Structures are given as structure tokens and as C-alpha cells.
Short mmCIF file of C-alpha atoms and ligand atoms in Angstrom, two decimals:
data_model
loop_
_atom_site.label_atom_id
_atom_site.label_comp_id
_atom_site.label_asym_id
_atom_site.label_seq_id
_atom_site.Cartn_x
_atom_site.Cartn_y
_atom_site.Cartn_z
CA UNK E 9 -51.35 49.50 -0.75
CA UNK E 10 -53.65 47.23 1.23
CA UNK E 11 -53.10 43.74 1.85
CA UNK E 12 -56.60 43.16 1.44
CA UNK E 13 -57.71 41.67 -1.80
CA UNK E 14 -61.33 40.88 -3.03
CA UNK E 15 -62.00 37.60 -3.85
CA UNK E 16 -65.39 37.64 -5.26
CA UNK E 17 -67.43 41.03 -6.79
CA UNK E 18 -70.37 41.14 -4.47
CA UNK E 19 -73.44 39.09 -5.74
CA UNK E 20 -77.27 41.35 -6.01
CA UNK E 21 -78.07 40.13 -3.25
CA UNK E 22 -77.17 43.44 -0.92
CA UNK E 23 -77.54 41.38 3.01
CA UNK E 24 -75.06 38.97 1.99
CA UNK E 25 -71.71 39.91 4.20
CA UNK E 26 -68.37 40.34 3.24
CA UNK E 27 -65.73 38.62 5.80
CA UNK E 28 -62.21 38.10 5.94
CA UNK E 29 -60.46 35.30 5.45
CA UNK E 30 -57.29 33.78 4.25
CA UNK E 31 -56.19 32.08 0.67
CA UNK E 32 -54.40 31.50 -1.98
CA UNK E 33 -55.17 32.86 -5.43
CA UNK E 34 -52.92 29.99 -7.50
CA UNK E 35 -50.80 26.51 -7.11
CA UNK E 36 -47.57 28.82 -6.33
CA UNK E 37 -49.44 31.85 -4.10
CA UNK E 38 -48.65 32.18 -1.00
CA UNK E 39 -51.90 32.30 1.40
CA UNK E 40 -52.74 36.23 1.87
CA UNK E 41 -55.78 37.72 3.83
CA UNK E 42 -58.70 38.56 1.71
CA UNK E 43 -62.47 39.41 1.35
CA UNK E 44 -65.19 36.63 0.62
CA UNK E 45 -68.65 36.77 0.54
CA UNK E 46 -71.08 34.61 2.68
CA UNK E 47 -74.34 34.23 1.85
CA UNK E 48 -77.36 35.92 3.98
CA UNK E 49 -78.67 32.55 6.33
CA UNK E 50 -81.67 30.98 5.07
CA UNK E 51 -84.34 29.53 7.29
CA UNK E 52 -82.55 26.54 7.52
CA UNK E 53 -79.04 27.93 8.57
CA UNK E 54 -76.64 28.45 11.15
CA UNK E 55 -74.53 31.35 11.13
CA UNK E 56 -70.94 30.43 13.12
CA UNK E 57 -68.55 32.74 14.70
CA UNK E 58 -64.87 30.44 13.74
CA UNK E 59 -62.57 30.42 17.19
CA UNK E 60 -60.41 27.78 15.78
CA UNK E 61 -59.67 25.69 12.64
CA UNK E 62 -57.30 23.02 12.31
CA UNK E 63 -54.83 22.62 9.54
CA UNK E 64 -55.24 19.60 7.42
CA UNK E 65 -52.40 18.12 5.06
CA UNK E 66 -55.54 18.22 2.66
CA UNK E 67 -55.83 21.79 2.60
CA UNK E 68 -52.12 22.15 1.58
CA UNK E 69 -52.87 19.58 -1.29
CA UNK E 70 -55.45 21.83 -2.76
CA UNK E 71 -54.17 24.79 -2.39
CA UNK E 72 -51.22 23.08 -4.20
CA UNK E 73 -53.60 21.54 -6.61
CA UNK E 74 -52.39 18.63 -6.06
CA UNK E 75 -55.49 16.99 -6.53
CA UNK E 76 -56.01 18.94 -10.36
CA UNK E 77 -59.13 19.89 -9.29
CA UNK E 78 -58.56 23.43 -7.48
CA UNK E 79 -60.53 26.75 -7.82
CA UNK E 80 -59.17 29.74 -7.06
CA UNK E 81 -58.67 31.02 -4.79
CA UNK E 82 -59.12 28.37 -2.22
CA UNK E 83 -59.87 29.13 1.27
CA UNK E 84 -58.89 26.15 2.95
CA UNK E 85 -60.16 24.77 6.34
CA UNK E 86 -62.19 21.60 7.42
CA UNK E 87 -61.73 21.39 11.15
CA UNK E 88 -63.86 24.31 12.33
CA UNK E 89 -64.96 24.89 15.83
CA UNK E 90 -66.59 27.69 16.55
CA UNK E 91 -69.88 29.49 18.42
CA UNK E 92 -73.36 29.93 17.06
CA UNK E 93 -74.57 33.22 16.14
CA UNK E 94 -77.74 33.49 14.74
CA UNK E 95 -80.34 30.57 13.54
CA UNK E 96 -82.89 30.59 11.07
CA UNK E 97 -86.31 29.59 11.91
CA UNK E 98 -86.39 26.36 10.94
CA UNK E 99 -83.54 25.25 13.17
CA UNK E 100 -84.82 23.92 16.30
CA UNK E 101 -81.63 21.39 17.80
CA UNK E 102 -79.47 24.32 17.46
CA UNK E 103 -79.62 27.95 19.27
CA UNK E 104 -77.41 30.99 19.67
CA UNK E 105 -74.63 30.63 22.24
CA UNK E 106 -74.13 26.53 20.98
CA UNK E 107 -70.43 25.30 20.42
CA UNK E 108 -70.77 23.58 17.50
CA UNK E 109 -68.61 22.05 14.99
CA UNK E 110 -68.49 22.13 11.01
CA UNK E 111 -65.99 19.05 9.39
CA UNK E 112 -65.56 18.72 5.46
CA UNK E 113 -69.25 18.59 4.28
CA UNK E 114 -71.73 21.56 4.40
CA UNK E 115 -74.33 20.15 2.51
CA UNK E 116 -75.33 16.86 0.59
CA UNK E 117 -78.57 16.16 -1.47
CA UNK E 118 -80.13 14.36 1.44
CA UNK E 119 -82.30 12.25 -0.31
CA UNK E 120 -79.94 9.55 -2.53
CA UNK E 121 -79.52 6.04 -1.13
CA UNK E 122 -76.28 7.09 0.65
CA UNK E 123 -77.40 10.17 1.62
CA UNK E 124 -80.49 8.26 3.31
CA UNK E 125 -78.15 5.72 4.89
CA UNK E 126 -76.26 8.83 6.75
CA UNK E 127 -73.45 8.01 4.23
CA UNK E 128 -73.75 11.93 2.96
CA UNK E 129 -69.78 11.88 1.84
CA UNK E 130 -70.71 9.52 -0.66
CA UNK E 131 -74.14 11.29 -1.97
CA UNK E 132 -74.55 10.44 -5.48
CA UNK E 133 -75.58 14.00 -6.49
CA UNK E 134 -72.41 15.18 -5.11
CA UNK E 135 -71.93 16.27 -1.70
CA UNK E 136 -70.93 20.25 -1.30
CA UNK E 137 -67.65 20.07 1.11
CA UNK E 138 -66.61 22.83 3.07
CA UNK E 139 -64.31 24.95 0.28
CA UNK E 140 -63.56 24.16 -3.25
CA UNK E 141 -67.01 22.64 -4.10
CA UNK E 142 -69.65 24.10 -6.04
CA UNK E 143 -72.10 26.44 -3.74
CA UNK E 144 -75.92 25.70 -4.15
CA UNK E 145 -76.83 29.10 -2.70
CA UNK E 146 -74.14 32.03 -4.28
CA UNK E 147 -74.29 31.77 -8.09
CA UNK E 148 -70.99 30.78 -10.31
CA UNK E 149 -69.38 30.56 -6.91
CA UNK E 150 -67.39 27.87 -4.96
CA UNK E 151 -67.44 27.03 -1.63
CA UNK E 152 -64.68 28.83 1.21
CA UNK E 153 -63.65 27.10 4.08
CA UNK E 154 -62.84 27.07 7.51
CA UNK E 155 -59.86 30.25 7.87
CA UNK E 156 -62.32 32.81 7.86
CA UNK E 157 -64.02 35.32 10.43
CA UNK E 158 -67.31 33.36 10.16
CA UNK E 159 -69.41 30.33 8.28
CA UNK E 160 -72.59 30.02 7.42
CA UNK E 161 -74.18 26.08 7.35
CA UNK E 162 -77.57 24.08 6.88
CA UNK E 163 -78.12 22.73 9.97
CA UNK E 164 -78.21 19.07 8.84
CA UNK E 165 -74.09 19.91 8.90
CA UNK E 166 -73.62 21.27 12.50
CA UNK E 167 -72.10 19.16 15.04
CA UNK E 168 -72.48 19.09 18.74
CA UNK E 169 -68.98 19.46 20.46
CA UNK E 170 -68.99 17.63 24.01
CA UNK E 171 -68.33 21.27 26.77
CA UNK E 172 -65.76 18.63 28.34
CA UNK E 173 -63.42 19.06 26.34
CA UNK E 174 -60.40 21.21 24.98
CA UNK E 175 -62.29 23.16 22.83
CA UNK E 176 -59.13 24.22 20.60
CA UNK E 177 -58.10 20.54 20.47
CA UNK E 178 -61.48 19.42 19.12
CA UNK E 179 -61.02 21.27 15.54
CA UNK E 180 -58.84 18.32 14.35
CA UNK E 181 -61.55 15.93 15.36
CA UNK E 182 -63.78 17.21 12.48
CA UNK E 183 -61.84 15.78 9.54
CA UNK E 184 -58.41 14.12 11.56
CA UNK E 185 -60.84 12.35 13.96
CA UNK E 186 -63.52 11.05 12.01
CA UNK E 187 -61.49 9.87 8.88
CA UNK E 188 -59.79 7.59 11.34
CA UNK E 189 -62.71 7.07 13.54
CA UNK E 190 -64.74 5.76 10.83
CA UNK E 191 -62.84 2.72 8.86
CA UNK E 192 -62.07 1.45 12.53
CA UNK E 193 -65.99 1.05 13.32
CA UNK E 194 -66.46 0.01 10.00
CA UNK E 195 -64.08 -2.76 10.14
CA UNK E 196 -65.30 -3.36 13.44
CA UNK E 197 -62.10 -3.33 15.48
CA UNK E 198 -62.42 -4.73 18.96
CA UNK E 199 -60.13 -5.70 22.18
CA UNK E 200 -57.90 -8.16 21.00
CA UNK E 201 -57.15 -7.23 17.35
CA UNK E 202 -53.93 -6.03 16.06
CA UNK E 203 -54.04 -2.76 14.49
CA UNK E 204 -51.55 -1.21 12.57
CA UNK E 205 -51.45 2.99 12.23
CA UNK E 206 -49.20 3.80 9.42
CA UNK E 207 -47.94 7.10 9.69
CA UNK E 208 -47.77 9.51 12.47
CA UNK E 209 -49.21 13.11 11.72
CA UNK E 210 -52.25 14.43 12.08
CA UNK E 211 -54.23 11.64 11.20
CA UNK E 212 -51.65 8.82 12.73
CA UNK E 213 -51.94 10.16 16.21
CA UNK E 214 -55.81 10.58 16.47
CA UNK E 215 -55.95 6.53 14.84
CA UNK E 216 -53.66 5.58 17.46
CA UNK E 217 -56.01 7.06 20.15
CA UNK E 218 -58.84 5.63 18.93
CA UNK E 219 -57.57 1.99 18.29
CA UNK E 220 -56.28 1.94 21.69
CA UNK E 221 -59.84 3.16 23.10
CA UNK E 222 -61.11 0.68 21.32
CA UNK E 223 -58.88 -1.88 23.05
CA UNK E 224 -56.69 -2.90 20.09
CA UNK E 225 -53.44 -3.87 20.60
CA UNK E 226 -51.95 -0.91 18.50
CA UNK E 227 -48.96 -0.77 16.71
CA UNK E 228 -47.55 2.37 14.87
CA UNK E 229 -46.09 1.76 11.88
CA UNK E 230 -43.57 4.96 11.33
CA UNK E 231 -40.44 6.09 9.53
CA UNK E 232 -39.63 8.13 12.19
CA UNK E 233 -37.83 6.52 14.76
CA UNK E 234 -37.52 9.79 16.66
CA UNK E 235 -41.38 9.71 16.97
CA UNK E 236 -41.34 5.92 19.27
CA UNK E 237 -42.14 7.29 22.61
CA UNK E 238 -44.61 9.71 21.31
CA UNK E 239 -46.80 7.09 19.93
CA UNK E 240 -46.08 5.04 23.27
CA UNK E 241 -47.89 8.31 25.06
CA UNK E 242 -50.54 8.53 22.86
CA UNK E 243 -51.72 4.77 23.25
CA UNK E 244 -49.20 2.62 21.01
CA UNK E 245 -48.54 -0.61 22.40
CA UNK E 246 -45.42 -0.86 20.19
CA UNK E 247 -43.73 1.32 17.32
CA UNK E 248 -42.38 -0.36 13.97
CA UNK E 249 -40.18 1.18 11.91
CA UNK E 250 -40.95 0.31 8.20
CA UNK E 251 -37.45 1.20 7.29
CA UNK E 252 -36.10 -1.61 9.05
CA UNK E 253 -36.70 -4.74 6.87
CA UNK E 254 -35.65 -6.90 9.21
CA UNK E 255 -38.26 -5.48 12.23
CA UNK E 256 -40.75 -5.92 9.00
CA UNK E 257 -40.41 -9.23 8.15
CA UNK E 258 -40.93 -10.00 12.00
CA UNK E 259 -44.31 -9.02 12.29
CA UNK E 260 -45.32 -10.69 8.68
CA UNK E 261 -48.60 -12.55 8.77
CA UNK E 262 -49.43 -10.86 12.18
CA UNK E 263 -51.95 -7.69 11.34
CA UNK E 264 -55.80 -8.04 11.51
CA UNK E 265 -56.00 -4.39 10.25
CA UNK E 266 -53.84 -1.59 8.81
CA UNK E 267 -54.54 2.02 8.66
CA UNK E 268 -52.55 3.55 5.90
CA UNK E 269 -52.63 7.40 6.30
CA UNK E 270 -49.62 7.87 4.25
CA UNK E 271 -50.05 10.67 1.90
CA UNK E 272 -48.53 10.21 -1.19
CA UNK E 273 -48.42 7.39 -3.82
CA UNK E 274 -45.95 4.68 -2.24
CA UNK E 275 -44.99 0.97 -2.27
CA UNK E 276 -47.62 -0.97 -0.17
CA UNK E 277 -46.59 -4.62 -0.43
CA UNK E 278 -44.31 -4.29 2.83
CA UNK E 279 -47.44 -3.69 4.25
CA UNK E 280 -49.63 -6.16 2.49
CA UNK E 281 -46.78 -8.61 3.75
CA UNK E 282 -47.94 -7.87 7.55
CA UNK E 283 -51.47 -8.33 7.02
CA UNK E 284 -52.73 -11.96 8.27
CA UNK E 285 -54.91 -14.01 6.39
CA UNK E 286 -57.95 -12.31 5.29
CA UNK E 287 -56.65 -9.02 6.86
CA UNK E 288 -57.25 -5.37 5.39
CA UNK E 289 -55.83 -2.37 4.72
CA UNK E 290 -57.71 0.77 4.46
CA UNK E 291 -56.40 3.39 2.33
CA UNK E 292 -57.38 7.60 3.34
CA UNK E 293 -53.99 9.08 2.50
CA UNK E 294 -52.61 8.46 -0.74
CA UNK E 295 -55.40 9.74 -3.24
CA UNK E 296 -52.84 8.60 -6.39
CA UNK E 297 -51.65 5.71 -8.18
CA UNK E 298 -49.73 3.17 -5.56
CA UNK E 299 -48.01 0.08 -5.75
CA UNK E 300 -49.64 -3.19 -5.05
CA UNK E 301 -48.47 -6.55 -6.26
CA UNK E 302 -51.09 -9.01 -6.93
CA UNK E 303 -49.53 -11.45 -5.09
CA UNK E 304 -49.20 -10.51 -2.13
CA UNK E 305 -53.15 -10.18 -1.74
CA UNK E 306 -53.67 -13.77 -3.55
CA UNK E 307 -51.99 -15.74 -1.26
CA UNK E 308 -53.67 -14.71 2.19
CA UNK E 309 -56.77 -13.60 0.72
CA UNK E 310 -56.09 -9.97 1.84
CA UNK E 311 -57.67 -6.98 1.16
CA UNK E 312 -56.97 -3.63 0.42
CA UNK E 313 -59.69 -0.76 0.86
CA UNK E 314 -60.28 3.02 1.20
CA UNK E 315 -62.22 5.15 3.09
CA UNK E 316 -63.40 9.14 3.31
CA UNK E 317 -64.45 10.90 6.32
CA UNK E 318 -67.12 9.96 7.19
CA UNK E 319 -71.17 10.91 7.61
CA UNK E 320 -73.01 13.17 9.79
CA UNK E 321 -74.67 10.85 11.77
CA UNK E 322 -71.20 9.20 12.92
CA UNK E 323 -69.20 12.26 13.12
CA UNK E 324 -71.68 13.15 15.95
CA UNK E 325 -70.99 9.58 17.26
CA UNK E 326 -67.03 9.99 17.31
CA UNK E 327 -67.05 13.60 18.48
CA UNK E 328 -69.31 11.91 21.97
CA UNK E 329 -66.87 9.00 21.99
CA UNK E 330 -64.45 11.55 22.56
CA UNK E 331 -66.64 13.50 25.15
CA UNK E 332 -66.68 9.84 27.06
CA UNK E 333 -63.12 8.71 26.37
CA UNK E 334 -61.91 12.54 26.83
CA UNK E 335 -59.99 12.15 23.64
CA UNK E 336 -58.58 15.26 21.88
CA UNK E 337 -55.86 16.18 19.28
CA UNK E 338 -52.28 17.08 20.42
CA UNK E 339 -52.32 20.35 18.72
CA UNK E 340 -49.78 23.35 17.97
CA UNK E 341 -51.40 26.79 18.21
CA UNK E 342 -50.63 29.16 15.21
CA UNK E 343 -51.17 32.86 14.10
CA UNK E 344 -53.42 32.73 10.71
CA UNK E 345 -50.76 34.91 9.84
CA UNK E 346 -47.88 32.29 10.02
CA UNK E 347 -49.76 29.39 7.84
CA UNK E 348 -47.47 29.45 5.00
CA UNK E 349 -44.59 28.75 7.28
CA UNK E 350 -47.11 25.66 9.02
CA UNK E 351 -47.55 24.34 5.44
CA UNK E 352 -44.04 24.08 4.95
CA UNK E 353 -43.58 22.47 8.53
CA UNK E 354 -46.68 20.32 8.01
CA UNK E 355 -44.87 18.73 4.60
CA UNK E 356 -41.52 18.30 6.66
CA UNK E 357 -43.40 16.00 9.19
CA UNK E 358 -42.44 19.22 12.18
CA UNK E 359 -45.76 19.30 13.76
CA UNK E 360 -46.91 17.27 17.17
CA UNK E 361 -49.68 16.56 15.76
CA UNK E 362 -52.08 18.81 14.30
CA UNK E 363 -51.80 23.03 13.90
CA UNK E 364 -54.62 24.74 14.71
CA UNK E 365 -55.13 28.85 13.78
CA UNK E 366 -56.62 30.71 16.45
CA UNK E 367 -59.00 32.81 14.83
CA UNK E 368 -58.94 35.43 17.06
CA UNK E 369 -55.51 36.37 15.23
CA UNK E 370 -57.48 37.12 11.87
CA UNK E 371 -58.66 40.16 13.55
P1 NAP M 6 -49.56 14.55 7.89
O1 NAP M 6 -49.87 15.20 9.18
O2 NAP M 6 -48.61 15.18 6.96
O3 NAP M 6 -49.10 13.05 8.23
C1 NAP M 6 -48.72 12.12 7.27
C2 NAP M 6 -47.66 11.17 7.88
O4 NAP M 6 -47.38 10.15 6.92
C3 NAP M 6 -46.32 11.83 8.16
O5 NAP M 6 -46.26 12.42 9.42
C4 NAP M 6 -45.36 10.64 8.06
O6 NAP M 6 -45.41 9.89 9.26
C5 NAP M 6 -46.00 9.77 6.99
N1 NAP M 6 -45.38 9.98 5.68
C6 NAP M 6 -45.24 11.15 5.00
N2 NAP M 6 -44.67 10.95 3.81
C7 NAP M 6 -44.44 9.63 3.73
C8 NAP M 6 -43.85 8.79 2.73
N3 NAP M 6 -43.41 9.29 1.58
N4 NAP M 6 -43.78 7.46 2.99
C9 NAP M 6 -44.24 6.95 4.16
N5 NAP M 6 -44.78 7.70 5.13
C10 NAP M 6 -44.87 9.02 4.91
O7 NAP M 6 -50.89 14.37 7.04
P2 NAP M 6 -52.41 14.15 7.55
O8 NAP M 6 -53.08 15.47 7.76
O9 NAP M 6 -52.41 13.13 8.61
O10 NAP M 6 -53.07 13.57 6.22
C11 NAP M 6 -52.61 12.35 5.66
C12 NAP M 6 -53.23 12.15 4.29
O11 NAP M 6 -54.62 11.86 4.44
C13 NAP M 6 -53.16 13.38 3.37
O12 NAP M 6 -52.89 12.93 2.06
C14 NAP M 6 -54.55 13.96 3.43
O13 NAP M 6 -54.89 14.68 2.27
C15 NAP M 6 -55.37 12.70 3.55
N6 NAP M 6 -56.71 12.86 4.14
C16 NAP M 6 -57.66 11.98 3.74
C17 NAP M 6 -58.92 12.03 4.29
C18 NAP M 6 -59.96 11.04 3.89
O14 NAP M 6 -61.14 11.29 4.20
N7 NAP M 6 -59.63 9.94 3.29
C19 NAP M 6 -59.20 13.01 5.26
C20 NAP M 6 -58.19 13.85 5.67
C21 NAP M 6 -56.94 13.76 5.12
P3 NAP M 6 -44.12 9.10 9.86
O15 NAP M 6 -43.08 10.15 10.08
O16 NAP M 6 -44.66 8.52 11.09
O17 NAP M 6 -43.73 8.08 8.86
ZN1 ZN M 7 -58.86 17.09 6.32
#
């Protein structure tokens, strides 16, 4: 019997194309090739041939359903790099043969406040990400992502990747890249702050590279001892262990800003106790309850934030600062067909620093 399984009954609509991709049908399934449908390009479309998509811990939470809001089946991927293939004709900044890239948002209402302040993951009519969102153009569908043969995007959602660069290494920068690029702008981190990274994975490394560009003194924060000298190579100007209370206490008072990319729910005052005086500490792991005692914030006047990807407009602005900088992820290259053995990998912390699928292997 095939492998193949249909995800979706084909819609009236006879030009849209059937591709193949890879999901999972429930919380417990395995991720198995099957058939999707994407929809025929409108005027105002790009049609992408995927050559690589990263692997985000995000995608393994909603497959999961870790996040209770999962539709099956969920076909996962954020971090998509791949080649333009055919444009519609109202697409003129974008033209067959482009590398382009597509990050967690395919669409957005474009004309709410935050939509019109380039702030299009926070559109107040809902912004349509990449997979497991509702999709404006296929009827009673969702949205598939990023392990797939092809995509098909409004061109207000196609990003510009720099020719300078890796080209497989730039698929993390899409969700990875900007989620970390973003709070660090926004905060406004500059030479001669002291930034903390708190945890090293796929996020952790690309904050490290970016605080350091940025010409923070940059400390990762880790549990890993084993992982010291990698953050040292990829721009850490020292490594803390937060298991070692006594290394904690040191550095209390002494952070002007924390990047917390841990991803589950978890104790934060240790952390809170590092933070100086009117320091912050942005939250864009742990989408759950976690632990804060009031205290720790009172006295210090210290803050504790959050932060999601971030918009179009600035995603183009981190993936040049990485043309300029010639800053890329540290990726492992996978077989689509070995992703349920990444996931597990991915959850054991055994990835330097990001997977990425090579598409090509779908075929
Ligand atoms: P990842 O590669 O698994 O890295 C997470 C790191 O956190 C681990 O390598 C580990 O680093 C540390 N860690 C793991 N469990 C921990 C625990 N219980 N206590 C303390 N530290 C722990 O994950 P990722 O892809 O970077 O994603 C991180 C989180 O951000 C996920 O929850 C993901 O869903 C979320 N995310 C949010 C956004 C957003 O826009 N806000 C975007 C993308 C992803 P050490 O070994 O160094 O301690
Ligand atoms: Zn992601």
C-alpha cells in the first residue's frame, strides 16, 4: 500500500495543484509524506520552489499540540528558503529566478493600526501564519507550511535573501533570526550593554550572534556546560551556567538585558535576580504559565516582557544585517525523511544549532 496519504479532497477549483509534503495527522502521529493542495496563484502571488526549510522547536510543539490549538494534520515549517517560480501580474519587486524567503506569516489584513505600523504579527484581524492558521483563499481549509515541494505567497510576505550568503544556512534566519533579531532592536541594545542569551538552541545561538554584532558584551546563560566554547565561537564573551548558584549570585544586579528563549514554563527569578536596576527580560520561549515572584521586579524596578517574530518590514532589515555582517545559522542538514528522529534530537538539546531538510530529499 502507498505511503502516500491525501490530506485534503481536492477543492472545485480544477488548476489548484496537488504537492507533496510531510505531516502529521494527530498529537501522537509520526510525520508521514502526504498530498496537500495549494491554491492556483492569484495576481498578487508568488509561487516558490522550497530548497530548504529549517526545523523550528515550534513546529514540534504543534505538531504535539502543545499549544491546544492544532489542526490536523499539520504541515509544519517556518524557515523556508527557496526559488521563485512564477509571479502574478501584480507583482513587480519580485520575478522568476529570485531567491526569496517565506518566515511564519503569509498574510496579515494589512490595513489595522499594527498592520500599518509594519507590526503585521500583531494584526488585529489576525495574521494568517505559514501552517495551522485559517487560509483566506482554500475554503474550510488551514494553512500548510514550509516541508513541502512548493508554496504559494502574497507578495507583501516574500523576503529578499542577501546572494552572499549560505543559502541553506539562511532558512533559520526566517523565524530563529528574526525572533531574536527583533526584541534586541527593540530594546535598543548597543556597544557597551550586557546582554544575557538564555538558552543555547536554535534561537540561543542566532541571539548570541546578533548581540555580539551589535557590540554587546554577551553572556550565554546555559545549562549546558558542555556547550561553553561553542558559545565562545559564536560571539559569547562569557558562558554562565544557571545551575551553578554560586556563578549566579555573582553576576546579580549586573544585566541590562536578558533574552529568555527557554521553552517551557520555568522558574525565572534566578534570572530576574541578574537583571540591574530597571533592566528587562524578554520572554519568546516559554508560551505557558512561569514563575515570577513579585519581588524580585519591585525592588529594582525590573521588567519582564515578551516578544513574537517579528514584521515584514524588519525581517527584510535583519535578513540585510546578515548580508552585511555575513551572519548565518550553524545548521545540521537532514533527509525530510529522518524528521521524526530530528524532533526527538531537537527535544534532547542534540542539535548544533538548527536542522534544516533539504528539500531535494522529498523527491
Ligand atoms: P531549542 O533549539 O530546543 O532550544 C531551546 C534551548 O533552551 C535548549 O537548547 C536549552 O539550552 C534550553 N532549555 C531547554 N529546556 C530547558 C529547561 N527546562 N530549562 C532551562 N533551559 C532549557 O528551541 P528553539 O527552536 O530555540 O525555540 C525556543 C522556544 O522559542 C520554543 O518554545 C519555540 O516554540 C519558541 N519560539 C518562539 C518564537 C517567538 O516568536 N516568540 C519564535 C520561534 C520559536 P541550554 O542547553 O543552553 O540550556
Ligand atoms: Zn519558529
Amino acid at each position: 500500500m502507498s505511503q502516500v496519504e491525501t490530506a485534503e479532497k481536492a477543492t472545485d477549483n480544477k488548476n489548484n495543484t496537488q504537492v507533496k509534503a510531510y505531516g502529521a495527522k494527530a498529537a501522537d502521529a509520526d510525520l508521514k509524506e502526504m498530498q496537500i493542495e495549494r491554491r492556483k496563484p492569484t495576481k498578487d502571488d508568488v509561487h516558490i520552489k522550497i530548497t530548504y526549510c529549517g526545523v523550528c522547536h515550534s513546529d514540534i510543539h504543534q505538531v504535539r499540540n502543545d499549544w491546544k490549538n492544532s489542526v490536523y494534520p499539520v504541515v509544519p515549517g517556518h524557515e523556508i528558503v527557496g526559488e521563485i517560480t512564477a509571479v502574478g501580474e501584480n507583482v513587480k519587486n519580485f520575478k522568476e529566478g529570485d531567491l526569496v524567503g517565506v518566515g511564519c506569516m503569509v498574510d496579515s489584513c494589512q490595513t489595522c493600526d499594527s498592520c500599518k505600523e509594519d507590526l503585521e504579527q500583531f494584526c488585529e484581524n489576525g495574521a494568517t501564519m505559514t501552517y495551522n492558521s485559517k487560509d483566506k483563499h482554500l475554503e474550510n481549509r488551514h494553512t500548510f507550511g514550509g516541508y513541502s515541494e512548493s508554496i504559494v505567497v502574497n507578495k507583501e510576505f516574500v523576503l529578499s535573501v542577501p546572494k552572499s550568503l549560505d543559502t541553506k544556512a539562511v532558512a533559520p534566519l526566517l523565524c530563529a533570526g528574526i525572533t531574536t533579531y527583533s526584541p534586541l532592536r527593540t530594546w535598543n541594545i548597543k556597544k557597551g550593554d550586557k546582554v544575557g542569551v538564555i538558552g543555547l538552541g536554535g534561537l540561543g545561538h542566532m541571539g548570541i550572534k546578533f548581540a555580539h554584532a551589535m557590540g554587546a558584551h554577551t553572556v550565554m546563560i546555559t545549562t549546558s556546560p558542555e556547550k561553553a566554547e561553542d558559545a565562545k565561537r559564536l560571539g559569547a564573551d562569557e558562558v554562565l551556567i544557571s545551575k551553578d548558584e554560586k556563578a549566579m549570585k555573582e553576576q546579580a544586579g549586573s544585566f541590562d538585558f536578558l533574552l529568555n528563549t527557554v521553552p517551557v514554563g520555568h522558574d525565572t527569578n534566578p534570572y530576574i535576580n541578574i537583571l540591574k536596576r530597571d533592566g528587562t527580560m524578554v520572554m519568546v520561549g516559554a508560551i505557558e504559565p512561569i514563575e515570577v515572584n513579585g519581588a524580585g521586579l519591585i525592588m529594582g524596578r525590573k521588567r519582564i516582557a515578551g516578544s513574537i517574530i517579528g514584521g515584514i518590514k524588519e525581517t527584510q532589515e535583519m535578513l540585510d544585517f546578515c548580508g552585511e555582517h555575513d551572519i548565518v545559522s550553524d545548521v545540521e542538514m537532514i533527509d525530510m525523511k529522518n524528521i521524526n528522529d530530528a524532533y526527538e534530537r531537537v527535544v534532547d538539546g542534540d542539535v548544533k544549532y538548527r536542522f534544516v531538510i533539504d528539500m531535494k530529499s522529498l523527491n
